[in-house]
Every structure is written in structure tokens, then in C-alpha cells.
């Protein structure tokens, strides 16, 4: 008798990855208080917000100080200027999005869980693995069945649907966390064609789109037909350093319908019921990011992260270590040398060179034997870490 909690939580695996890393690092630091540690494990950014965003945030705070410029509740789906700014950002790459298809959010993580409200729990999720852990956990919490499509060196960490792939709700993340792999337009088109043929819906996580170079797609809406099968979830966290400031956006096309129900209209209903909008101040900061000046400034931050990635990749190249990613993503996914397991490799790096990375096994069983390095750190620290890594790898290999 009494209240019944959500029993699906019993089906969650312990979320031990970052907890275990911080515990092991803390223990090591207690034993070796004089040794510096070099952090290549974090998915958090280190550069401050760009000046355009800071100016706009300050101005918006001042607006709230005067009755004439004060703003109370903002529209739940986003203030029109923010929605238009995001639509304008897509238009720069030739993608037409109606501002009413853009929904403001407080970040991609929140949205990845909340958006599941749109789908009946009987529709299973297909998740490509290794994967950002939130995809699995949010689905399990909701009681949704999950199946996996595994990525590995054999498919360059870019799994594709086959004749036997059975999917209704599909998670794709490109550029990928943790592997750094990016689908090309042809591959994304194949996923979109598959989803349209099946009546499936793709949840496309574009959190790292700002790192994409050249002709590779930033958005699933660069393909033909995505408007009838895809939702794109994005955030200013990695694009513009908003990890601690919190702002994101989600694109749900008006043409996206299933079973006679319109998913854009459903999300309007959801947001107007379950939220009271996102801070006026933050949205003003976000609008400034999408101006010419803001985009120029965030590109400079991304350039610094990319330089870090370059330094790390050079170190791995000189040591003859195989890796993926790094070019169109802030993550480098390296093969652990000599067939080492990923947690053993974590221990080795911590003990021998005080470099902290992320064991691939934490992103799913098929991540075993791989290791994630992040380029989000401080450039000087990254250079030192890269040198130490290169020397150790040469020693280990023999
Ligand atoms: N999606 C991916 C693939 C991520 O790696 C992250 C954060 O690391 C997020 C979403 C969450 O981003 P946000 O800070 O917007 O919640």
C-alpha cells in the first residue's frame, strides 16, 4: 500500500563513470599532493563567454532594473527574437527553418529527457553505441525498451541502418560524443530515408555542430525529407561556452506528424504546460551569440580548442597510436595500446604521467579498449599532457 515510486529506476545501471573517475583522481591527489594533474577527461569548456554575449547579458540585467524595460514571463517556446536568431543561424548554411519550429530550452540534456513525452512508451529506442550516457538513462527512466546499434573501427564509428534494423525512435549524435565521428550528408540521408520509410523519428543531437569543418553536415535538416522524420536538439553549451549559463534550442518541423498528430503542436502544448519560459536575460545573451560579431568571437574559442586537438593528435601520430575524431569534434577517441582495457589505461595514465582521460567502457560495452581525450582544456596544460602522453606511449609500445 502507499505511493508507488517509478520502478523503472531500478533498471538503471549505476552511473559510475564520472563518479569513479573523480574518486580515483581524488585518492591519487591525496597520496601525491605535490604532483600536478592534467585534465583531458572533461566534457566541460574552459574558455569564458564571448564579449558579445557578456555585453548583451549585462544589458539585459539592466533592462530588468527599470519598469519601462522590465520583462516578466517570456513566451514559453522562446522569445520571437531568439527563435528568429536561431532560424537565421540555420539560414546561413542554406537551411530554411520557420522561427516557430525553433523552441528555446535550458540545454540539450534537459531536452533529451523531456522530449520523450512526445512518444508512446511502447515505441522502443535505438541508440548507437558508444553513446552519451543520458540517452540510455532517460529512456530507461521512462520505461522505454532500448536496443543498440554498435559502432566500431569496422564502420568508422558511424553505424548505418541495415535491412534487419528495427527502430522507431532513433538517437543519432553527430559529431559524436565520445568518438568524434561525423556522418557525411549521404549517410545522414540514408538514415532519413530509412526513418521516413519506417515511420520512425530521429532525435538528432547536434550539440557539437559548431566544430564541423568543410562540407560535412551540421544539421540533419541539410538532408532531403528530414522535416517529416527528425527533431534536432542543440545547445549553446559547446557552441558558445554556455555550459554553466544554460541555454539551448530544439527544432521540431511543422511537417512532422505521426498517427495524425502534429509533433510541433504537441511540443507547444507541452512547453506551455510544463514550463514558464526561459530567462529573458539568457535569451538576450543567446541572441548576441548569433550576431556576426558573436559568431566571429565563438569561432575564435573553437579555434583554440581545435588547436588543442591538433596538439593531441600530433602526439598520438608520433607515437603510432590509432584514433578517430579530433578534426570535427572536441573529442579524440583513441585505441588503448597493446589491447589494454580502458580502465587499466586510465590507471596507467594517472599513475605514470598524471593525465586524466575518460575510459571508453563508460560509454557502453563496445567502448572497451578505447579512451576519450578532450580538447576543451587549457592550451598550455594540453601541450604538457600531450608531450607526456607521447613519451609514455612510445615507452609502452616498446
Ligand atoms: N549531448 C551531448 C552529446 C553532450 O555531450 C552533452 C554534454 O556534454 C549534451 C548533449 C548536454 O549539453 P547541455 O549542456 O546543453 O545540457
Tab-separated table of C-alpha atoms and ligand atoms in Angstrom:
chain	number	residue	atom	x	y	z
A	1	UNK	CA	0.000	0.000	0.000
A	2	UNK	CA	1.017	3.619	-0.273
A	3	UNK	CA	2.655	5.544	-3.037
A	4	UNK	CA	4.397	3.531	-5.739
A	5	UNK	CA	7.631	5.097	-6.998
A	6	UNK	CA	8.686	4.810	-10.624
A	7	UNK	CA	10.027	1.245	-10.632
A	8	UNK	CA	11.885	1.866	-13.899
A	9	UNK	CA	14.624	3.486	-11.824
A	10	UNK	CA	15.510	0.006	-10.581
A	11	UNK	CA	16.503	-0.843	-14.148
A	12	UNK	CA	19.141	1.903	-14.322
A	13	UNK	CA	22.752	0.834	-14.239
A	14	UNK	CA	24.909	2.696	-11.728
A	15	UNK	CA	26.073	5.936	-13.272
A	16	UNK	CA	29.591	5.351	-12.162
A	17	UNK	CA	31.754	6.759	-14.950
A	18	UNK	CA	32.491	10.312	-13.825
A	19	UNK	CA	31.939	9.412	-10.186
A	20	UNK	CA	34.577	6.681	-10.376
A	21	UNK	CA	36.976	8.959	-12.243
A	22	UNK	CA	36.684	11.742	-9.667
A	23	UNK	CA	37.036	9.266	-6.803
A	24	UNK	CA	40.212	7.765	-8.251
A	25	UNK	CA	41.673	11.181	-9.048
A	26	UNK	CA	40.849	12.469	-5.541
A	27	UNK	CA	42.518	9.410	-3.960
A	28	UNK	CA	45.601	9.886	-6.126
A	29	UNK	CA	45.835	13.569	-5.213
A	30	UNK	CA	45.613	12.773	-1.524
A	31	UNK	CA	48.517	10.368	-1.903
A	32	UNK	CA	50.524	12.726	-4.141
A	33	UNK	CA	49.574	16.278	-3.098
A	34	UNK	CA	52.607	17.820	-4.820
A	35	UNK	CA	52.057	16.358	-8.281
A	36	UNK	CA	50.008	18.393	-10.783
A	37	UNK	CA	47.339	16.542	-12.754
A	38	UNK	CA	46.495	17.233	-16.400
A	39	UNK	CA	42.815	17.047	-17.250
A	40	UNK	CA	41.938	15.667	-20.652
A	41	UNK	CA	38.809	13.992	-19.401
A	42	UNK	CA	36.299	16.743	-19.073
A	43	UNK	CA	33.453	17.458	-21.460
A	44	UNK	CA	33.124	20.932	-19.974
A	45	UNK	CA	34.518	24.006	-21.694
A	46	UNK	CA	37.263	26.209	-20.239
A	47	UNK	CA	37.000	29.415	-22.311
A	48	UNK	CA	34.814	32.232	-20.933
A	49	UNK	CA	31.718	33.532	-22.719
A	50	UNK	CA	32.420	35.756	-25.710
A	51	UNK	CA	32.287	39.509	-25.308
A	52	UNK	CA	29.141	39.949	-27.429
A	53	UNK	CA	27.233	37.580	-25.115
A	54	UNK	CA	28.621	39.215	-21.966
A	55	UNK	CA	27.605	42.703	-23.143
A	56	UNK	CA	24.112	41.504	-24.011
A	57	UNK	CA	23.720	39.685	-20.678
A	58	UNK	CA	24.743	42.833	-18.774
A	59	UNK	CA	22.357	44.994	-20.807
A	60	UNK	CA	19.521	42.527	-20.187
A	61	UNK	CA	20.167	42.621	-16.436
A	62	UNK	CA	19.921	46.416	-16.626
A	63	UNK	CA	16.615	46.095	-18.518
A	64	UNK	CA	15.230	44.222	-15.527
A	65	UNK	CA	16.092	47.168	-13.247
A	66	UNK	CA	13.656	49.638	-14.854
A	67	UNK	CA	9.868	49.366	-15.011
A	68	UNK	CA	9.935	50.577	-18.625
A	69	UNK	CA	12.260	47.821	-19.847
A	70	UNK	CA	11.452	45.115	-17.309
A	71	UNK	CA	10.320	41.698	-18.621
A	72	UNK	CA	8.263	39.235	-16.639
A	73	UNK	CA	7.405	35.804	-18.020
A	74	UNK	CA	8.709	35.221	-21.511
A	75	UNK	CA	6.782	33.174	-24.121
A	76	UNK	CA	7.193	29.502	-23.221
A	77	UNK	CA	8.519	28.420	-26.620
A	78	UNK	CA	11.066	31.245	-26.765
A	79	UNK	CA	11.083	34.980	-27.285
A	80	UNK	CA	10.467	35.659	-31.004
A	81	UNK	CA	13.843	37.402	-31.410
A	82	UNK	CA	15.658	34.304	-30.091
A	83	UNK	CA	13.665	31.942	-32.316
A	84	UNK	CA	14.417	34.147	-35.339
A	85	UNK	CA	18.104	34.361	-34.421
A	86	UNK	CA	18.364	30.549	-34.416
A	87	UNK	CA	16.434	30.319	-37.701
A	88	UNK	CA	18.868	32.907	-39.108
A	89	UNK	CA	21.808	30.765	-37.963
A	90	UNK	CA	20.426	27.833	-40.000
A	91	UNK	CA	19.747	30.143	-42.968
A	92	UNK	CA	23.470	30.974	-43.126
A	93	UNK	CA	24.004	27.380	-44.243
A	94	UNK	CA	21.045	27.408	-46.615
A	95	UNK	CA	18.671	25.544	-44.272
A	96	UNK	CA	15.196	27.051	-44.086
A	97	UNK	CA	13.602	26.798	-40.653
A	98	UNK	CA	10.483	28.684	-39.628
A	99	UNK	CA	11.150	30.508	-36.305
A	100	UNK	CA	8.018	28.759	-34.974
A	101	UNK	CA	9.847	25.464	-35.483
A	102	UNK	CA	12.537	26.605	-33.005
A	103	UNK	CA	11.936	26.068	-29.281
A	104	UNK	CA	14.179	27.574	-26.641
A	105	UNK	CA	15.466	25.223	-23.947
A	106	UNK	CA	17.735	25.320	-20.948
A	107	UNK	CA	20.139	22.915	-22.613
A	108	UNK	CA	20.315	19.690	-24.547
A	109	UNK	CA	20.373	17.374	-21.521
A	110	UNK	CA	17.054	18.659	-20.199
A	111	UNK	CA	15.533	18.400	-23.651
A	112	UNK	CA	16.803	14.872	-24.325
A	113	UNK	CA	14.792	13.683	-21.346
A	114	UNK	CA	11.751	15.962	-21.693
A	115	UNK	CA	11.181	15.315	-25.401
A	116	UNK	CA	10.353	11.675	-24.661
A	117	UNK	CA	6.954	12.949	-23.525
A	118	UNK	CA	6.021	13.122	-27.208
A	119	UNK	CA	6.298	9.388	-27.794
A	120	UNK	CA	4.320	6.467	-26.507
A	121	UNK	CA	6.430	4.417	-24.134
A	122	UNK	CA	5.733	1.296	-26.202
A	123	UNK	CA	7.896	2.717	-29.024
A	124	UNK	CA	11.414	1.382	-28.397
A	125	UNK	CA	14.554	3.491	-28.729
A	126	UNK	CA	17.517	2.581	-30.900
A	127	UNK	CA	20.772	4.029	-29.618
A	128	UNK	CA	24.081	3.927	-31.430
A	129	UNK	CA	26.830	2.944	-29.026
A	130	UNK	CA	29.272	4.074	-27.635
A	131	UNK	CA	26.862	6.806	-26.581
A	132	UNK	CA	26.392	9.827	-24.383
A	133	UNK	CA	25.017	8.110	-21.233
A	134	UNK	CA	21.903	10.316	-20.929
A	135	UNK	CA	20.222	8.715	-23.966
A	136	UNK	CA	20.062	5.319	-22.337
A	137	UNK	CA	19.192	6.518	-18.853
A	138	UNK	CA	16.399	8.901	-19.909
A	139	UNK	CA	14.776	6.115	-21.922
A	140	UNK	CA	15.107	3.570	-19.123
A	141	UNK	CA	13.633	6.013	-16.554
A	142	UNK	CA	10.605	6.414	-18.805
A	143	UNK	CA	10.220	2.628	-19.059
A	144	UNK	CA	11.129	2.545	-22.737
A	145	UNK	CA	12.834	-0.512	-24.258
A	146	UNK	CA	16.276	0.221	-25.649
A	147	UNK	CA	18.246	-1.583	-28.322
A	148	UNK	CA	21.706	-0.778	-29.594
A	149	UNK	CA	23.491	-0.399	-32.872
A	150	UNK	CA	27.173	-0.755	-32.216
A	151	UNK	CA	29.867	1.434	-33.655
A	152	UNK	CA	33.449	0.333	-34.071
A	153	UNK	CA	36.505	0.643	-36.277
A	154	UNK	CA	34.753	-1.578	-38.865
A	155	UNK	CA	32.215	1.188	-39.594
A	156	UNK	CA	34.469	4.124	-38.634
A	157	UNK	CA	32.214	4.561	-35.594
A	158	UNK	CA	29.346	5.570	-37.919
A	159	UNK	CA	26.795	2.739	-37.851
A	160	UNK	CA	24.146	2.680	-40.583
A	161	UNK	CA	20.695	1.066	-40.667
A	162	UNK	CA	20.559	-2.343	-42.316
A	163	UNK	CA	17.687	-4.457	-43.633
A	164	UNK	CA	17.359	-6.040	-40.208
A	165	UNK	CA	17.393	-2.736	-38.250
A	166	UNK	CA	14.145	-2.379	-36.400
A	167	UNK	CA	13.713	1.100	-34.958
A	168	UNK	CA	11.005	3.551	-34.001
A	169	UNK	CA	12.819	6.248	-32.029
A	170	UNK	CA	16.401	6.678	-33.203
A	171	UNK	CA	19.131	8.603	-31.401
A	172	UNK	CA	21.901	9.962	-33.601
A	173	UNK	CA	24.706	12.171	-32.341
A	174	UNK	CA	26.955	13.819	-34.927
A	175	UNK	CA	29.643	14.998	-34.293
A	176	UNK	CA	29.645	12.188	-31.821
A	177	UNK	CA	30.398	12.191	-28.146
A	178	UNK	CA	32.540	10.222	-27.359
A	179	UNK	CA	34.002	9.089	-30.707
A	180	UNK	CA	34.225	12.436	-32.546
A	181	UNK	CA	32.879	10.707	-35.678
A	182	UNK	CA	30.712	12.765	-38.069
A	183	UNK	CA	28.168	11.448	-40.562
A	184	UNK	CA	28.510	12.782	-44.088
A	185	UNK	CA	25.456	14.006	-45.995
A	186	UNK	CA	24.968	10.719	-47.848
A	187	UNK	CA	24.990	8.738	-44.618
A	188	UNK	CA	22.562	11.109	-42.906
A	189	UNK	CA	20.342	10.945	-45.980
A	190	UNK	CA	20.290	7.145	-45.673
A	191	UNK	CA	19.143	7.453	-42.041
A	192	UNK	CA	16.445	9.965	-43.028
A	193	UNK	CA	15.222	7.748	-45.883
A	194	UNK	CA	15.143	4.784	-43.506
A	195	UNK	CA	13.169	6.758	-40.882
A	196	UNK	CA	10.663	8.085	-43.414
A	197	UNK	CA	10.137	4.627	-44.916
A	198	UNK	CA	9.556	3.156	-41.439
A	199	UNK	CA	7.586	5.963	-39.851
A	200	UNK	CA	10.398	6.262	-37.285
A	201	UNK	CA	11.576	9.533	-35.740
A	202	UNK	CA	15.231	10.556	-35.405
A	203	UNK	CA	16.349	12.538	-32.361
A	204	UNK	CA	19.412	14.257	-33.759
A	205	UNK	CA	21.811	15.564	-31.130
A	206	UNK	CA	23.803	18.381	-32.730
A	207	UNK	CA	25.487	19.625	-29.543
A	208	UNK	CA	28.889	19.699	-31.281
A	209	UNK	CA	27.801	21.043	-34.682
A	210	UNK	CA	29.932	24.169	-34.320
A	211	UNK	CA	33.067	22.002	-34.588
A	212	UNK	CA	32.195	20.677	-38.044
A	213	UNK	CA	34.508	21.725	-40.882
A	214	UNK	CA	34.181	21.727	-44.676
A	215	UNK	CA	31.173	20.211	-46.434
A	216	UNK	CA	30.092	17.845	-43.668
A	217	UNK	CA	26.558	18.480	-42.392
A	218	UNK	CA	25.990	20.497	-39.219
A	219	UNK	CA	22.292	19.677	-39.152
A	220	UNK	CA	20.046	16.780	-40.130
A	221	UNK	CA	17.895	19.366	-41.877
A	222	UNK	CA	20.575	19.609	-44.565
A	223	UNK	CA	19.175	16.319	-45.936
A	224	UNK	CA	16.029	15.914	-48.039
A	225	UNK	CA	12.941	14.810	-46.166
A	226	UNK	CA	14.223	15.334	-42.602
A	227	UNK	CA	11.288	17.643	-41.932
A	228	UNK	CA	8.985	14.625	-41.867
A	229	UNK	CA	11.116	12.431	-39.605
A	230	UNK	CA	13.559	14.399	-37.433
A	231	UNK	CA	13.877	16.531	-34.330
A	232	UNK	CA	17.171	18.335	-33.759
A	233	UNK	CA	18.382	19.059	-30.257
A	234	UNK	CA	21.139	21.584	-29.850
A	235	UNK	CA	22.652	23.809	-27.230
A	236	UNK	CA	24.909	26.796	-26.769
A	237	UNK	CA	26.992	24.823	-24.268
A	238	UNK	CA	29.747	23.692	-26.595
A	239	UNK	CA	28.999	26.202	-29.359
A	240	UNK	CA	29.406	29.245	-27.152
A	241	UNK	CA	30.567	28.112	-23.715
A	242	UNK	CA	27.111	28.196	-22.074
A	243	UNK	CA	27.623	25.007	-20.020
A	244	UNK	CA	27.179	26.930	-16.765
A	245	UNK	CA	24.901	29.605	-18.202
A	246	UNK	CA	22.382	27.109	-19.694
A	247	UNK	CA	20.656	27.775	-22.993
A	248	UNK	CA	19.711	25.557	-25.894
A	249	UNK	CA	17.202	25.081	-28.659
A	250	UNK	CA	15.240	22.313	-30.300
A	251	UNK	CA	13.921	22.258	-33.850
A	252	UNK	CA	10.643	20.425	-34.461
A	253	UNK	CA	9.369	20.859	-38.018
A	254	UNK	CA	5.713	21.701	-38.532
A	255	UNK	CA	5.573	18.916	-41.131
A	256	UNK	CA	6.452	16.242	-38.559
A	257	UNK	CA	3.373	14.144	-37.884
A	258	UNK	CA	2.742	10.637	-36.691
A	259	UNK	CA	-0.595	8.903	-36.437
A	260	UNK	CA	-2.419	12.134	-37.329
A	261	UNK	CA	-0.741	14.068	-34.518
A	262	UNK	CA	1.499	17.069	-35.150
A	263	UNK	CA	4.669	16.914	-33.050
A	264	UNK	CA	5.364	20.652	-33.284
A	265	UNK	CA	1.872	21.441	-31.959
A	266	UNK	CA	2.277	18.782	-29.254
A	267	UNK	CA	5.550	20.376	-28.119
A	268	UNK	CA	3.891	23.823	-27.974
A	269	UNK	CA	1.256	22.230	-25.731
A	270	UNK	CA	3.957	20.540	-23.654
A	271	UNK	CA	6.083	23.669	-23.160
A	272	UNK	CA	3.112	25.904	-22.380
A	273	UNK	CA	2.042	23.402	-19.734
A	274	UNK	CA	5.338	22.281	-18.232
A	275	UNK	CA	7.461	25.435	-18.418
A	276	UNK	CA	7.060	29.141	-17.876
A	277	UNK	CA	9.705	30.075	-20.393
A	278	UNK	CA	13.460	30.520	-20.167
A	279	UNK	CA	15.100	33.575	-18.612
A	280	UNK	CA	14.816	36.763	-20.677
A	281	UNK	CA	18.401	37.580	-19.720
A	282	UNK	CA	19.792	34.297	-21.040
A	283	UNK	CA	17.873	34.511	-24.285
A	284	UNK	CA	19.279	38.011	-24.874
A	285	UNK	CA	22.768	36.550	-24.345
A	286	UNK	CA	21.924	33.787	-26.828
A	287	UNK	CA	20.685	36.239	-29.458
A	288	UNK	CA	24.029	38.055	-29.241
A	289	UNK	CA	25.876	34.782	-29.949
A	290	UNK	CA	24.097	34.512	-33.317
A	291	UNK	CA	25.067	38.014	-34.497
A	292	UNK	CA	28.015	38.408	-36.916
A	293	UNK	CA	30.133	39.700	-34.056
A	294	UNK	CA	29.141	36.884	-31.681
A	295	UNK	CA	29.738	34.168	-34.277
A	296	UNK	CA	33.155	35.588	-35.053
A	297	UNK	CA	34.043	35.533	-31.344
A	298	UNK	CA	32.839	31.999	-30.669
A	299	UNK	CA	34.769	30.779	-33.724
A	300	UNK	CA	37.915	32.071	-32.040
A	301	UNK	CA	37.217	29.971	-28.924
A	302	UNK	CA	36.535	26.916	-31.065
A	303	UNK	CA	39.787	27.572	-32.943
A	304	UNK	CA	41.659	27.379	-29.624
A	305	UNK	CA	40.012	24.041	-28.765
A	306	UNK	CA	40.804	22.752	-32.230
A	307	UNK	CA	44.430	23.720	-31.759
A	308	UNK	CA	44.434	21.647	-28.569
A	309	UNK	CA	43.025	18.727	-30.556
A	310	UNK	CA	45.755	19.211	-33.133
A	311	UNK	CA	48.446	19.049	-30.439
A	312	UNK	CA	46.955	15.828	-29.055
A	313	UNK	CA	46.587	14.252	-32.484
A	314	UNK	CA	50.213	15.071	-33.338
A	315	UNK	CA	51.337	13.361	-30.139
A	316	UNK	CA	49.309	10.246	-30.987
A	317	UNK	CA	50.565	10.267	-34.581
A	318	UNK	CA	54.180	10.394	-33.448
A	319	UNK	CA	53.565	7.517	-31.076
A	320	UNK	CA	51.798	5.494	-33.791
A	321	UNK	CA	48.501	5.294	-31.911
A	322	UNK	CA	45.281	4.834	-33.867
A	323	UNK	CA	42.485	7.304	-33.164
A	324	UNK	CA	39.254	8.750	-34.534
A	325	UNK	CA	37.668	12.213	-34.245
A	326	UNK	CA	39.589	15.328	-33.261
A	327	UNK	CA	39.037	17.167	-36.526
A	328	UNK	CA	35.316	17.927	-36.480
A	329	UNK	CA	34.763	17.417	-32.770
A	330	UNK	CA	36.398	18.330	-29.467
A	331	UNK	CA	36.962	14.649	-28.700
A	332	UNK	CA	39.670	12.229	-29.761
A	333	UNK	CA	38.798	8.556	-29.459
A	334	UNK	CA	41.994	6.565	-29.236
A	335	UNK	CA	42.681	2.859	-29.190
A	336	UNK	CA	44.337	1.788	-25.958
A	337	UNK	CA	47.827	0.469	-26.767
A	338	UNK	CA	48.644	-3.234	-26.667
A	339	UNK	CA	44.992	-4.269	-26.304
A	340	UNK	CA	44.768	-2.701	-22.842
A	341	UNK	CA	41.370	-2.367	-21.220
A	342	UNK	CA	40.139	1.193	-20.899
A	343	UNK	CA	40.145	1.381	-17.070
A	344	UNK	CA	43.645	-0.143	-16.960
A	345	UNK	CA	44.749	2.518	-19.394
A	346	UNK	CA	43.103	5.176	-17.203
A	347	UNK	CA	45.121	3.905	-14.200
A	348	UNK	CA	48.318	3.827	-16.217
A	349	UNK	CA	47.949	7.444	-17.384
A	350	UNK	CA	47.074	8.682	-13.914
A	351	UNK	CA	49.934	6.889	-12.168
A	352	UNK	CA	52.671	7.347	-14.761
A	353	UNK	CA	52.024	10.804	-16.237
A	354	UNK	CA	49.169	12.261	-14.133
A	355	UNK	CA	46.980	12.675	-17.239
A	356	UNK	CA	43.257	12.121	-16.793
A	357	UNK	CA	41.110	10.887	-19.641
A	358	UNK	CA	37.803	9.023	-19.930
A	359	UNK	CA	37.668	5.222	-20.266
A	360	UNK	CA	35.667	4.208	-23.327
A	361	UNK	CA	33.894	1.422	-21.476
A	362	UNK	CA	31.904	4.110	-19.631
A	363	UNK	CA	30.062	4.886	-22.883
A	364	UNK	CA	28.880	1.323	-23.429
A	365	UNK	CA	30.411	-2.139	-23.656
A	366	UNK	CA	31.666	-1.590	-27.214
A	367	UNK	CA	33.761	1.333	-25.918
A	368	UNK	CA	36.008	-1.175	-24.135
A	369	UNK	CA	39.587	-0.886	-25.356
A	370	UNK	CA	39.155	2.776	-26.306
A	371	UNK	CA	39.783	6.018	-24.475
A	372	UNK	CA	38.393	9.564	-24.875
A	373	UNK	CA	40.614	12.631	-24.789
A	374	UNK	CA	39.022	16.064	-24.661
A	375	UNK	CA	40.373	19.228	-26.280
A	376	UNK	CA	38.381	21.548	-24.019
A	377	UNK	CA	41.258	22.174	-21.615
A	378	UNK	CA	43.772	24.951	-21.196
A	379	UNK	CA	46.244	25.100	-24.147
A	380	UNK	CA	49.417	25.033	-22.012
A	381	UNK	CA	48.144	22.172	-19.893
A	382	UNK	CA	47.116	20.302	-23.035
A	383	UNK	CA	50.597	20.755	-24.555
A	384	UNK	CA	52.284	19.348	-21.446
A	385	UNK	CA	49.801	16.486	-21.269
A	386	UNK	CA	50.344	15.691	-24.958
A	387	UNK	CA	54.135	15.540	-24.502
A	388	UNK	CA	53.794	13.252	-21.526
A	389	UNK	CA	51.323	11.066	-23.378
A	390	UNK	CA	53.574	10.789	-26.418
A	391	UNK	CA	56.585	9.758	-24.305
A	392	UNK	CA	54.614	7.199	-22.339
A	393	UNK	CA	53.041	5.712	-25.467
A	394	UNK	CA	56.443	5.291	-27.090
A	395	UNK	CA	57.701	3.610	-23.921
A	396	UNK	CA	54.682	1.308	-23.599
A	397	UNK	CA	54.792	0.307	-27.267
A	398	UNK	CA	58.280	-0.616	-26.893
B	1	LIG	N1	24.549	15.980	-25.931
B	1	LIG	C1	25.819	15.581	-25.923
B	1	LIG	C2	26.254	14.613	-26.959
B	1	LIG	C3	26.710	16.042	-24.952
B	1	LIG	O1	27.973	15.618	-24.952
B	1	LIG	C4	26.256	16.947	-23.982
B	1	LIG	C5	27.137	17.451	-22.920
B	1	LIG	O2	28.262	17.079	-22.740
B	1	LIG	C6	24.931	17.333	-24.027
B	1	LIG	C7	24.103	16.830	-25.003
B	1	LIG	C8	24.368	18.245	-22.977
B	1	LIG	O3	24.548	19.535	-23.265
B	1	LIG	P1	23.887	20.665	-22.376
B	1	LIG	O4	24.997	21.323	-21.633
B	1	LIG	O5	23.244	21.570	-23.365
B	1	LIG	O6	22.891	20.061	-21.466
